[in-house]
Amino acid sequence: MITLNDIKDAKKQLEKAISLTPLMKAPILSKEKNAEIYLKEDNLQITGSFKIRGAFNRVALLDEKRRKNGVVAASAGNHAQGLAFAAKYFDCEATIFMPEATPLTKVLGVKSYGANVVLIGENFDEAYANATKFAKENNKEFIHPFADNAVIAGQGTIALEILEKLEDIEQIIVPIGGGGLIAGVAIAAKSINPNIKITGVVASGAKGMKDSFLAGIPIDSASVKTIADGIAVRDVTPKLLDLILEYVDEVVEVSDNEIANAILFLLEKHKLMVEGAGAVSVAAIMHDKVDISNKKVCAVVSGGNIDVTMLSLIIEKGLVKSYRKMNLIVTLMDKPGSLMKLTEIFTQCSANIIEIDFNRNSLKLEFGEAYVTIALETKGEEHQEQIRENLKQNGYRFKQI
């Protein structure tokens, strides 16, 4: 059983090591959704995620002998970094098992704290099986990323920090992977004020906890696939489900496209670097998955360890979707001056060329023709329509991609 006192004790442990992360109002979202919306920015926490809270509290509660033997974890990345930091703080060895597809930024983050990293398995659950076996065979302390009372208590300190600043908060929206974060937050919040609504958010590609919540029994996912790798948990832990059923009011889901939109929104409007798992709470608000009208609401932004390659892809797709970038393939005559005439059309439309490729070798082309693949910086949907019309009026065959 986890109590409010356990969470308060964890907060005292954490005060010597972690940051008090910002709790900032989100003015644009608040205006759009007719609500008073705040962001708990734990993406700015040490190690870039809330996970350090639970990991540090768990290691702090070990006796000296157990610490000396070393600690082991399985993690998609953030728990790994949190535990690696805690192990370094308490001067004990850490061995972390991570899925093979873990983003490089998270692997390097773990190694930077001196932990040993073992990349194994296609997902968290396979890494977990190998980690528990290793810990047992080598008499080391296995630190579960979410199904552990001390870890859950540590994660619950987020709620205490929110309520210290916003005593009258009406709803807290929390990402769900394994469930440790939302369990801790819900226990703390409901213990202080039972009327606070707790909403969990899963990724559509890893929605085992939502299915289980609705059914009232554990339902594992057959597979998981989502850009929110930090919450890509396949199997539902009965202990966490029981806590969620007791303390959480609702669980909603968001798609990868919705998560990507939230990542881009947070980057542009709030200057926050947020990973997929950390952005799902904001995605739920942006895409009306939660009823928050006229309420004071806090969305937990749980992590910021996003892979640069993934971020680049999200930005690229976001620019295209918001009509700020236009990709075209134009067919033109392969003769001197034809490319210059084409670019003059874009100049007349005030469209900036940011990338161009000329291809005369495609088998799909007639003799004497060439393809030009071109990327334009544009100023919205109407601007793109103007460009298309000008190309048509000048007799060009083209395709927007």
Short mmCIF file of C-alpha atoms in Angstrom, two decimals:
data_model
loop_
_atom_site.label_atom_id
_atom_site.label_comp_id
_atom_site.label_asym_id
_atom_site.label_seq_id
_atom_site.Cartn_x
_atom_site.Cartn_y
_atom_site.Cartn_z
CA MET A 1 0.00 0.00 0.00
CA ILE A 2 1.27 3.46 -0.93
CA THR A 3 0.20 6.38 1.24
CA LEU A 4 0.41 10.14 1.02
CA ASN A 5 3.07 10.01 3.74
CA ASP A 6 5.18 7.70 1.56
CA ILE A 7 5.02 10.29 -1.21
CA LYS A 8 5.84 13.13 1.18
CA ASP A 9 8.83 11.16 2.47
CA ALA A 10 9.96 10.61 -1.12
CA LYS A 11 9.76 14.34 -1.72
CA LYS A 12 12.17 14.92 1.17
CA GLN A 13 14.58 12.36 -0.30
CA LEU A 14 14.43 14.01 -3.70
CA GLU A 15 14.97 17.57 -2.52
CA LYS A 16 18.69 16.93 -2.15
CA ALA A 17 19.17 15.82 -5.74
CA ILE A 18 16.52 16.88 -8.27
CA SER A 19 15.16 20.10 -9.70
CA LEU A 20 11.85 21.75 -8.90
CA THR A 21 10.55 21.90 -12.45
CA PRO A 22 8.44 24.78 -13.80
CA LEU A 23 4.66 24.85 -13.66
CA MET A 24 3.75 27.25 -16.46
CA LYS A 25 0.46 28.48 -17.84
CA ALA A 26 -0.25 27.62 -21.48
CA PRO A 27 -1.94 30.81 -22.76
CA ILE A 28 -2.59 29.71 -26.35
CA LEU A 29 -4.13 26.39 -25.37
CA SER A 30 -6.08 28.05 -22.57
CA LYS A 31 -7.65 30.50 -24.99
CA GLU A 32 -8.38 27.87 -27.65
CA LYS A 33 -9.96 25.41 -25.21
CA ASN A 34 -11.71 27.93 -22.95
CA ALA A 35 -9.87 26.59 -19.92
CA GLU A 36 -7.05 27.51 -17.56
CA ILE A 37 -4.31 25.12 -18.62
CA TYR A 38 -0.93 24.64 -16.99
CA LEU A 39 2.03 22.50 -17.99
CA LYS A 40 4.14 20.67 -15.41
CA GLU A 41 7.41 20.68 -17.33
CA ASP A 42 9.27 17.62 -16.08
CA ASN A 43 10.99 17.40 -19.44
CA LEU A 44 13.28 20.00 -17.83
CA GLN A 45 14.09 17.67 -14.94
CA ILE A 46 17.61 16.34 -14.39
CA THR A 47 18.12 13.48 -16.90
CA GLY A 48 15.27 14.97 -18.97
CA SER A 49 12.39 13.04 -17.43
CA PHE A 50 10.23 12.45 -14.36
CA LYS A 51 11.70 8.96 -14.05
CA ILE A 52 14.55 10.10 -11.84
CA ARG A 53 12.01 10.71 -9.07
CA GLY A 54 11.07 7.07 -8.62
CA ALA A 55 14.50 5.64 -9.36
CA PHE A 56 16.26 7.95 -6.91
CA ASN A 57 13.76 7.27 -4.14
CA ARG A 58 14.11 3.51 -4.63
CA VAL A 59 17.91 3.55 -4.46
CA ALA A 60 17.84 5.94 -1.50
CA LEU A 61 15.79 3.41 0.48
CA LEU A 62 18.21 0.51 -0.13
CA ASP A 63 20.56 -0.46 2.67
CA GLU A 64 24.28 -0.09 2.11
CA LYS A 65 24.82 -3.80 1.46
CA ARG A 66 22.23 -3.99 -1.31
CA ARG A 67 23.58 -0.84 -2.92
CA LYS A 68 27.09 -2.25 -2.90
CA ASN A 69 25.94 -5.31 -4.85
CA GLY A 70 24.71 -3.02 -7.61
CA VAL A 71 21.37 -2.26 -9.22
CA VAL A 72 19.77 -3.49 -12.45
CA ALA A 73 16.92 -2.13 -14.55
CA ALA A 74 15.07 -2.62 -17.80
CA SER A 75 14.02 0.56 -19.53
CA ALA A 76 13.15 2.21 -22.82
CA GLY A 77 15.47 4.99 -21.74
CA ASN A 78 14.18 7.41 -19.14
CA HIS A 79 14.08 5.07 -16.14
CA ALA A 80 17.52 3.96 -17.23
CA GLN A 81 18.90 7.49 -17.07
CA GLY A 82 17.18 8.14 -13.77
CA LEU A 83 18.61 4.99 -12.21
CA ALA A 84 22.05 5.64 -13.68
CA PHE A 85 22.03 9.10 -12.09
CA ALA A 86 20.88 7.69 -8.74
CA ALA A 87 23.51 4.95 -8.84
CA LYS A 88 26.23 7.49 -9.50
CA TYR A 89 24.92 9.71 -6.69
CA PHE A 90 25.03 6.81 -4.22
CA ASP A 91 28.25 5.38 -5.68
CA CYS A 92 26.92 1.99 -6.75
CA GLU A 93 27.15 0.05 -10.01
CA ALA A 94 24.20 0.10 -12.42
CA THR A 95 23.49 -2.27 -15.31
CA ILE A 96 20.70 -1.25 -17.65
CA PHE A 97 18.95 -3.50 -20.18
CA MET A 98 17.39 -1.53 -23.03
CA PRO A 99 15.47 -2.55 -26.19
CA GLU A 100 17.65 -2.66 -29.28
CA ALA A 101 15.64 0.15 -30.93
CA THR A 102 16.16 2.60 -28.06
CA PRO A 103 17.00 6.08 -29.43
CA LEU A 104 20.71 6.82 -29.38
CA THR A 105 20.23 9.95 -27.28
CA LYS A 106 18.86 7.83 -24.43
CA VAL A 107 21.59 5.21 -24.69
CA LEU A 108 24.29 7.87 -24.59
CA GLY A 109 22.51 9.58 -21.71
CA VAL A 110 22.65 6.40 -19.64
CA LYS A 111 26.30 5.80 -20.43
CA SER A 112 27.15 9.39 -19.51
CA TYR A 113 26.29 8.60 -15.88
CA GLY A 114 28.65 5.63 -15.86
CA ALA A 115 26.12 2.81 -16.13
CA ASN A 116 26.65 -0.39 -18.10
CA VAL A 117 24.20 -0.74 -21.02
CA VAL A 118 22.97 -4.00 -22.55
CA LEU A 119 20.91 -3.56 -25.73
CA ILE A 120 18.65 -6.59 -26.13
CA GLY A 121 15.13 -7.44 -27.30
CA GLU A 122 12.58 -5.84 -29.61
CA ASN A 123 10.65 -4.08 -26.85
CA PHE A 124 10.63 -3.28 -23.14
CA ASP A 125 9.17 -6.63 -22.13
CA GLU A 126 11.97 -8.62 -23.75
CA ALA A 127 14.60 -6.36 -22.19
CA TYR A 128 12.80 -6.79 -18.86
CA ALA A 129 12.95 -10.59 -19.01
CA ASN A 130 16.69 -10.50 -19.60
CA ALA A 131 17.27 -7.91 -16.87
CA THR A 132 15.42 -9.83 -14.16
CA LYS A 133 17.29 -13.00 -15.05
CA PHE A 134 20.63 -11.18 -14.85
CA ALA A 135 19.77 -9.58 -11.50
CA LYS A 136 18.75 -12.90 -9.97
CA GLU A 137 21.80 -14.75 -11.23
CA ASN A 138 24.18 -12.05 -9.98
CA ASN A 139 22.46 -11.18 -6.67
CA LYS A 140 21.80 -7.59 -7.71
CA GLU A 141 18.83 -5.39 -6.83
CA PHE A 142 16.35 -5.15 -9.67
CA ILE A 143 14.66 -1.74 -9.78
CA HIS A 144 11.37 -2.02 -11.62
CA PRO A 145 10.49 1.07 -13.69
CA PHE A 146 6.90 1.25 -12.44
CA ALA A 147 5.66 -1.77 -10.44
CA ASP A 148 7.43 -0.82 -7.22
CA ASN A 149 6.01 1.06 -4.24
CA ALA A 150 9.06 3.27 -3.72
CA VAL A 151 9.18 4.12 -7.41
CA ILE A 152 5.47 4.95 -7.50
CA ALA A 153 5.86 7.13 -4.40
CA GLY A 154 8.71 8.99 -6.08
CA GLN A 155 6.65 9.66 -9.20
CA GLY A 156 3.79 10.91 -7.04
CA THR A 157 5.89 13.85 -5.89
CA ILE A 158 4.91 15.57 -9.14
CA ALA A 159 1.37 15.90 -7.79
CA LEU A 160 2.63 17.45 -4.55
CA GLU A 161 4.53 20.07 -6.54
CA ILE A 162 1.48 20.82 -8.66
CA LEU A 163 -0.81 21.19 -5.65
CA GLU A 164 1.66 23.39 -3.79
CA LYS A 165 1.27 25.94 -6.60
CA LEU A 166 -2.31 25.22 -7.69
CA GLU A 167 -4.39 24.25 -4.68
CA ASP A 168 -7.62 24.58 -6.66
CA ILE A 169 -6.58 22.44 -9.63
CA GLU A 170 -9.56 20.49 -10.97
CA GLN A 171 -7.97 17.99 -13.33
CA ILE A 172 -4.53 16.49 -13.93
CA ILE A 173 -3.75 14.81 -17.26
CA VAL A 174 -0.97 12.24 -17.15
CA PRO A 175 0.80 9.97 -19.68
CA ILE A 176 0.46 6.22 -19.16
CA GLY A 177 2.99 3.58 -20.12
CA GLY A 178 3.43 1.05 -17.38
CA GLY A 179 1.33 3.16 -15.05
CA GLY A 180 3.74 4.13 -12.27
CA LEU A 181 3.54 7.86 -12.93
CA ILE A 182 -0.24 8.10 -13.04
CA ALA A 183 -0.60 5.80 -10.03
CA GLY A 184 1.67 7.99 -7.91
CA VAL A 185 0.10 11.23 -9.13
CA ALA A 186 -3.42 9.91 -8.59
CA ILE A 187 -2.75 8.60 -5.08
CA ALA A 188 -1.18 11.89 -4.01
CA ALA A 189 -3.80 14.11 -5.64
CA LYS A 190 -6.83 12.12 -4.51
CA SER A 191 -5.46 11.84 -0.97
CA ILE A 192 -5.31 15.62 -0.76
CA ASN A 193 -8.49 16.34 -2.72
CA PRO A 194 -10.70 13.42 -3.83
CA ASN A 195 -12.53 15.72 -6.27
CA ILE A 196 -9.52 16.20 -8.54
CA LYS A 197 -10.16 14.38 -11.80
CA ILE A 198 -7.27 12.22 -13.00
CA THR A 199 -7.08 11.47 -16.71
CA GLY A 200 -4.59 9.06 -18.22
CA VAL A 201 -3.40 9.19 -21.82
CA VAL A 202 -2.01 6.27 -23.82
CA ALA A 203 -0.66 6.10 -27.35
CA SER A 204 -2.96 4.33 -29.81
CA GLY A 205 -0.09 2.04 -30.73
CA ALA A 206 0.37 0.92 -27.12
CA LYS A 207 -3.06 1.03 -25.54
CA GLY A 208 -3.05 -2.06 -23.38
CA MET A 209 -3.72 -0.03 -20.24
CA LYS A 210 -6.73 1.71 -21.80
CA ASP A 211 -8.22 -1.61 -22.93
CA SER A 212 -7.56 -3.05 -19.48
CA PHE A 213 -9.07 -0.03 -17.74
CA LEU A 214 -12.28 -0.34 -19.76
CA ALA A 215 -12.49 -4.11 -19.26
CA GLY A 216 -11.45 -4.08 -15.61
CA ILE A 217 -8.94 -6.88 -16.19
CA PRO A 218 -5.40 -6.98 -17.62
CA ILE A 219 -5.38 -7.12 -21.43
CA ASP A 220 -1.90 -7.18 -22.94
CA SER A 221 -1.24 -5.72 -26.37
CA ALA A 222 -0.29 -8.18 -29.09
CA SER A 223 2.36 -5.69 -30.21
CA VAL A 224 3.28 -2.05 -29.70
CA LYS A 225 4.23 0.54 -32.30
CA THR A 226 4.33 4.25 -31.55
CA ILE A 227 6.62 7.27 -31.74
CA ALA A 228 6.04 7.58 -27.99
CA ASP A 229 8.70 4.98 -27.21
CA GLY A 230 8.78 5.91 -23.52
CA ILE A 231 5.25 4.54 -23.04
CA ALA A 232 5.46 1.65 -25.51
CA VAL A 233 4.65 -1.03 -22.92
CA ARG A 234 3.07 -4.23 -24.20
CA ASP A 235 2.08 -6.07 -21.02
CA VAL A 236 -0.21 -4.70 -18.32
CA THR A 237 0.93 -5.20 -14.73
CA PRO A 238 -2.03 -6.24 -12.52
CA LYS A 239 -0.75 -4.25 -9.53
CA LEU A 240 -0.68 -1.03 -11.54
CA LEU A 241 -4.03 -1.72 -13.15
CA ASP A 242 -5.59 -2.17 -9.70
CA LEU A 243 -4.25 1.22 -8.60
CA ILE A 244 -5.43 2.87 -11.81
CA LEU A 245 -8.90 1.35 -11.48
CA GLU A 246 -9.08 2.66 -7.92
CA TYR A 247 -7.73 6.17 -8.40
CA VAL A 248 -7.99 7.18 -12.07
CA ASP A 249 -11.19 8.58 -13.55
CA GLU A 250 -10.65 8.01 -17.27
CA VAL A 251 -8.12 6.86 -19.84
CA VAL A 252 -8.03 8.25 -23.39
CA GLU A 253 -5.80 7.59 -26.38
CA VAL A 254 -4.01 9.72 -28.96
CA SER A 255 -2.57 8.77 -32.34
CA ASP A 256 1.02 9.21 -33.48
CA ASN A 257 -0.02 12.09 -35.73
CA GLU A 258 -1.67 13.81 -32.78
CA ILE A 259 1.43 13.24 -30.66
CA ALA A 260 3.61 14.70 -33.42
CA ASN A 261 1.37 17.77 -33.59
CA ALA A 262 1.78 18.26 -29.86
CA ILE A 263 5.57 17.91 -30.04
CA LEU A 264 5.72 20.57 -32.74
CA PHE A 265 3.30 22.84 -30.87
CA LEU A 266 5.33 22.64 -27.67
CA LEU A 267 8.54 23.32 -29.57
CA GLU A 268 7.19 26.32 -31.44
CA LYS A 269 4.86 27.91 -28.92
CA HIS A 270 6.48 26.99 -25.60
CA LYS A 271 10.11 26.50 -26.68
CA LEU A 272 10.04 23.06 -25.06
CA MET A 273 11.84 20.01 -26.39
CA VAL A 274 9.45 17.15 -25.60
CA GLU A 275 9.53 13.47 -26.51
CA GLY A 276 6.49 11.55 -27.72
CA ALA A 277 5.62 10.05 -24.34
CA GLY A 278 5.94 13.45 -22.72
CA ALA A 279 3.62 15.12 -25.22
CA VAL A 280 0.60 12.80 -25.04
CA SER A 281 -1.12 14.82 -22.30
CA VAL A 282 -0.93 17.96 -24.42
CA ALA A 283 -2.00 15.99 -27.51
CA ALA A 284 -5.14 14.90 -25.65
CA ILE A 285 -5.99 18.53 -24.93
CA MET A 286 -5.19 19.78 -28.44
CA HIS A 287 -7.31 17.11 -30.10
CA ASP A 288 -10.29 17.31 -27.74
CA LYS A 289 -9.89 13.89 -26.16
CA VAL A 290 -10.70 15.39 -22.75
CA ASP A 291 -13.53 17.61 -21.52
CA ILE A 292 -11.80 20.56 -19.86
CA SER A 293 -13.98 23.54 -20.75
CA ASN A 294 -14.05 26.15 -17.96
CA LYS A 295 -11.73 24.05 -15.79
CA LYS A 296 -8.33 24.61 -14.21
CA VAL A 297 -6.22 21.81 -15.64
CA CYS A 298 -2.61 20.65 -15.49
CA ALA A 299 -0.98 18.50 -18.18
CA VAL A 300 2.11 16.61 -17.07
CA VAL A 301 4.85 16.97 -19.69
CA SER A 302 6.83 13.99 -18.54
CA GLY A 303 10.00 13.87 -20.64
CA GLY A 304 12.18 15.56 -23.22
CA ASN A 305 14.62 12.91 -24.41
CA ILE A 306 13.61 12.86 -28.05
CA ASP A 307 15.87 11.42 -30.72
CA VAL A 308 17.12 14.16 -33.06
CA THR A 309 16.28 12.09 -36.14
CA MET A 310 12.71 11.64 -34.95
CA LEU A 311 12.43 15.34 -34.14
CA SER A 312 13.65 16.24 -37.62
CA LEU A 313 11.02 13.98 -39.19
CA ILE A 314 8.26 15.46 -37.03
CA ILE A 315 9.29 19.01 -37.95
CA GLU A 316 9.40 18.12 -41.65
CA LYS A 317 5.93 16.56 -41.61
CA GLY A 318 4.60 19.38 -39.49
CA LEU A 319 5.80 22.02 -41.94
CA VAL A 320 4.13 20.21 -44.83
CA LYS A 321 0.90 19.67 -42.92
CA SER A 322 0.70 23.33 -41.89
CA TYR A 323 1.31 24.49 -45.49
CA ARG A 324 4.65 26.05 -44.66
CA LYS A 325 6.53 23.70 -46.95
CA MET A 326 5.52 22.50 -50.40
CA ASN A 327 7.16 19.60 -52.22
CA LEU A 328 6.63 19.36 -55.99
CA ILE A 329 7.74 17.23 -58.91
CA VAL A 330 7.54 19.31 -62.10
CA THR A 331 8.01 18.01 -65.64
CA LEU A 332 9.73 20.43 -68.03
CA MET A 333 11.63 20.43 -71.30
CA ASP A 334 15.28 19.48 -70.98
CA LYS A 335 16.78 22.49 -72.71
CA PRO A 336 18.73 25.61 -71.71
CA GLY A 337 16.64 28.20 -69.87
CA SER A 338 13.72 25.93 -68.94
CA LEU A 339 14.77 25.66 -65.30
CA MET A 340 15.25 29.42 -65.08
CA LYS A 341 11.72 30.00 -66.41
CA LEU A 342 10.32 27.63 -63.80
CA THR A 343 12.14 29.33 -60.95
CA GLU A 344 10.89 32.72 -62.16
CA ILE A 345 7.33 31.51 -61.51
CA PHE A 346 8.24 30.74 -57.92
CA THR A 347 9.92 34.12 -57.60
CA GLN A 348 6.78 35.86 -58.88
CA CYS A 349 4.79 33.98 -56.22
CA SER A 350 7.30 34.97 -53.48
CA ALA A 351 8.02 31.31 -52.75
CA ASN A 352 11.50 30.60 -51.44
CA ILE A 353 13.29 27.60 -52.97
CA ILE A 354 14.99 25.60 -50.22
CA GLU A 355 15.88 22.42 -52.11
CA ILE A 356 16.02 21.41 -55.78
CA ASP A 357 16.99 18.30 -57.75
CA PHE A 358 17.16 17.90 -61.55
CA ASN A 359 16.63 14.43 -63.08
CA ARG A 360 16.69 13.65 -66.81
CA ASN A 361 17.32 9.89 -66.47
CA SER A 362 14.00 8.52 -65.24
CA LEU A 363 12.53 5.77 -67.43
CA LYS A 364 9.12 7.40 -66.98
CA LEU A 365 10.22 10.48 -68.93
CA GLU A 366 9.79 11.06 -72.64
CA PHE A 367 12.92 11.96 -74.60
CA GLY A 368 13.70 15.64 -74.16
CA GLU A 369 11.96 15.91 -70.78
CA ALA A 370 13.26 16.22 -67.23
CA TYR A 371 11.90 16.05 -63.71
CA VAL A 372 12.57 18.79 -61.20
CA THR A 373 11.92 17.88 -57.58
CA ILE A 374 11.64 21.09 -55.64
CA ALA A 375 10.93 22.09 -52.03
CA LEU A 376 9.44 25.52 -51.40
CA GLU A 377 9.01 27.57 -48.27
CA THR A 378 5.41 28.80 -48.38
CA LYS A 379 3.09 31.02 -46.36
CA GLY A 380 -0.03 28.96 -46.01
CA GLU A 381 -2.73 27.13 -47.92
CA GLU A 382 -3.74 30.10 -50.11
CA HIS A 383 -0.12 30.71 -51.06
CA GLN A 384 0.24 27.10 -52.19
CA GLU A 385 -2.95 27.36 -54.23
CA GLN A 386 -1.53 30.46 -55.95
CA ILE A 387 1.62 28.51 -56.88
CA ARG A 388 -0.41 25.62 -58.29
CA GLU A 389 -2.54 27.99 -60.38
CA ASN A 390 0.51 29.76 -61.80
CA LEU A 391 2.07 26.45 -62.78
CA LYS A 392 -1.15 25.38 -64.53
CA GLN A 393 -1.47 28.69 -66.36
CA ASN A 394 2.07 28.29 -67.67
CA GLY A 395 1.38 24.78 -68.93
CA TYR A 396 3.48 22.77 -66.49
CA ARG A 397 2.69 19.20 -65.54
CA PHE A 398 3.36 18.72 -61.85
CA LYS A 399 2.58 16.61 -58.83
CA GLN A 400 2.54 17.72 -55.20
CA ILE A 401 4.15 15.20 -52.87
#
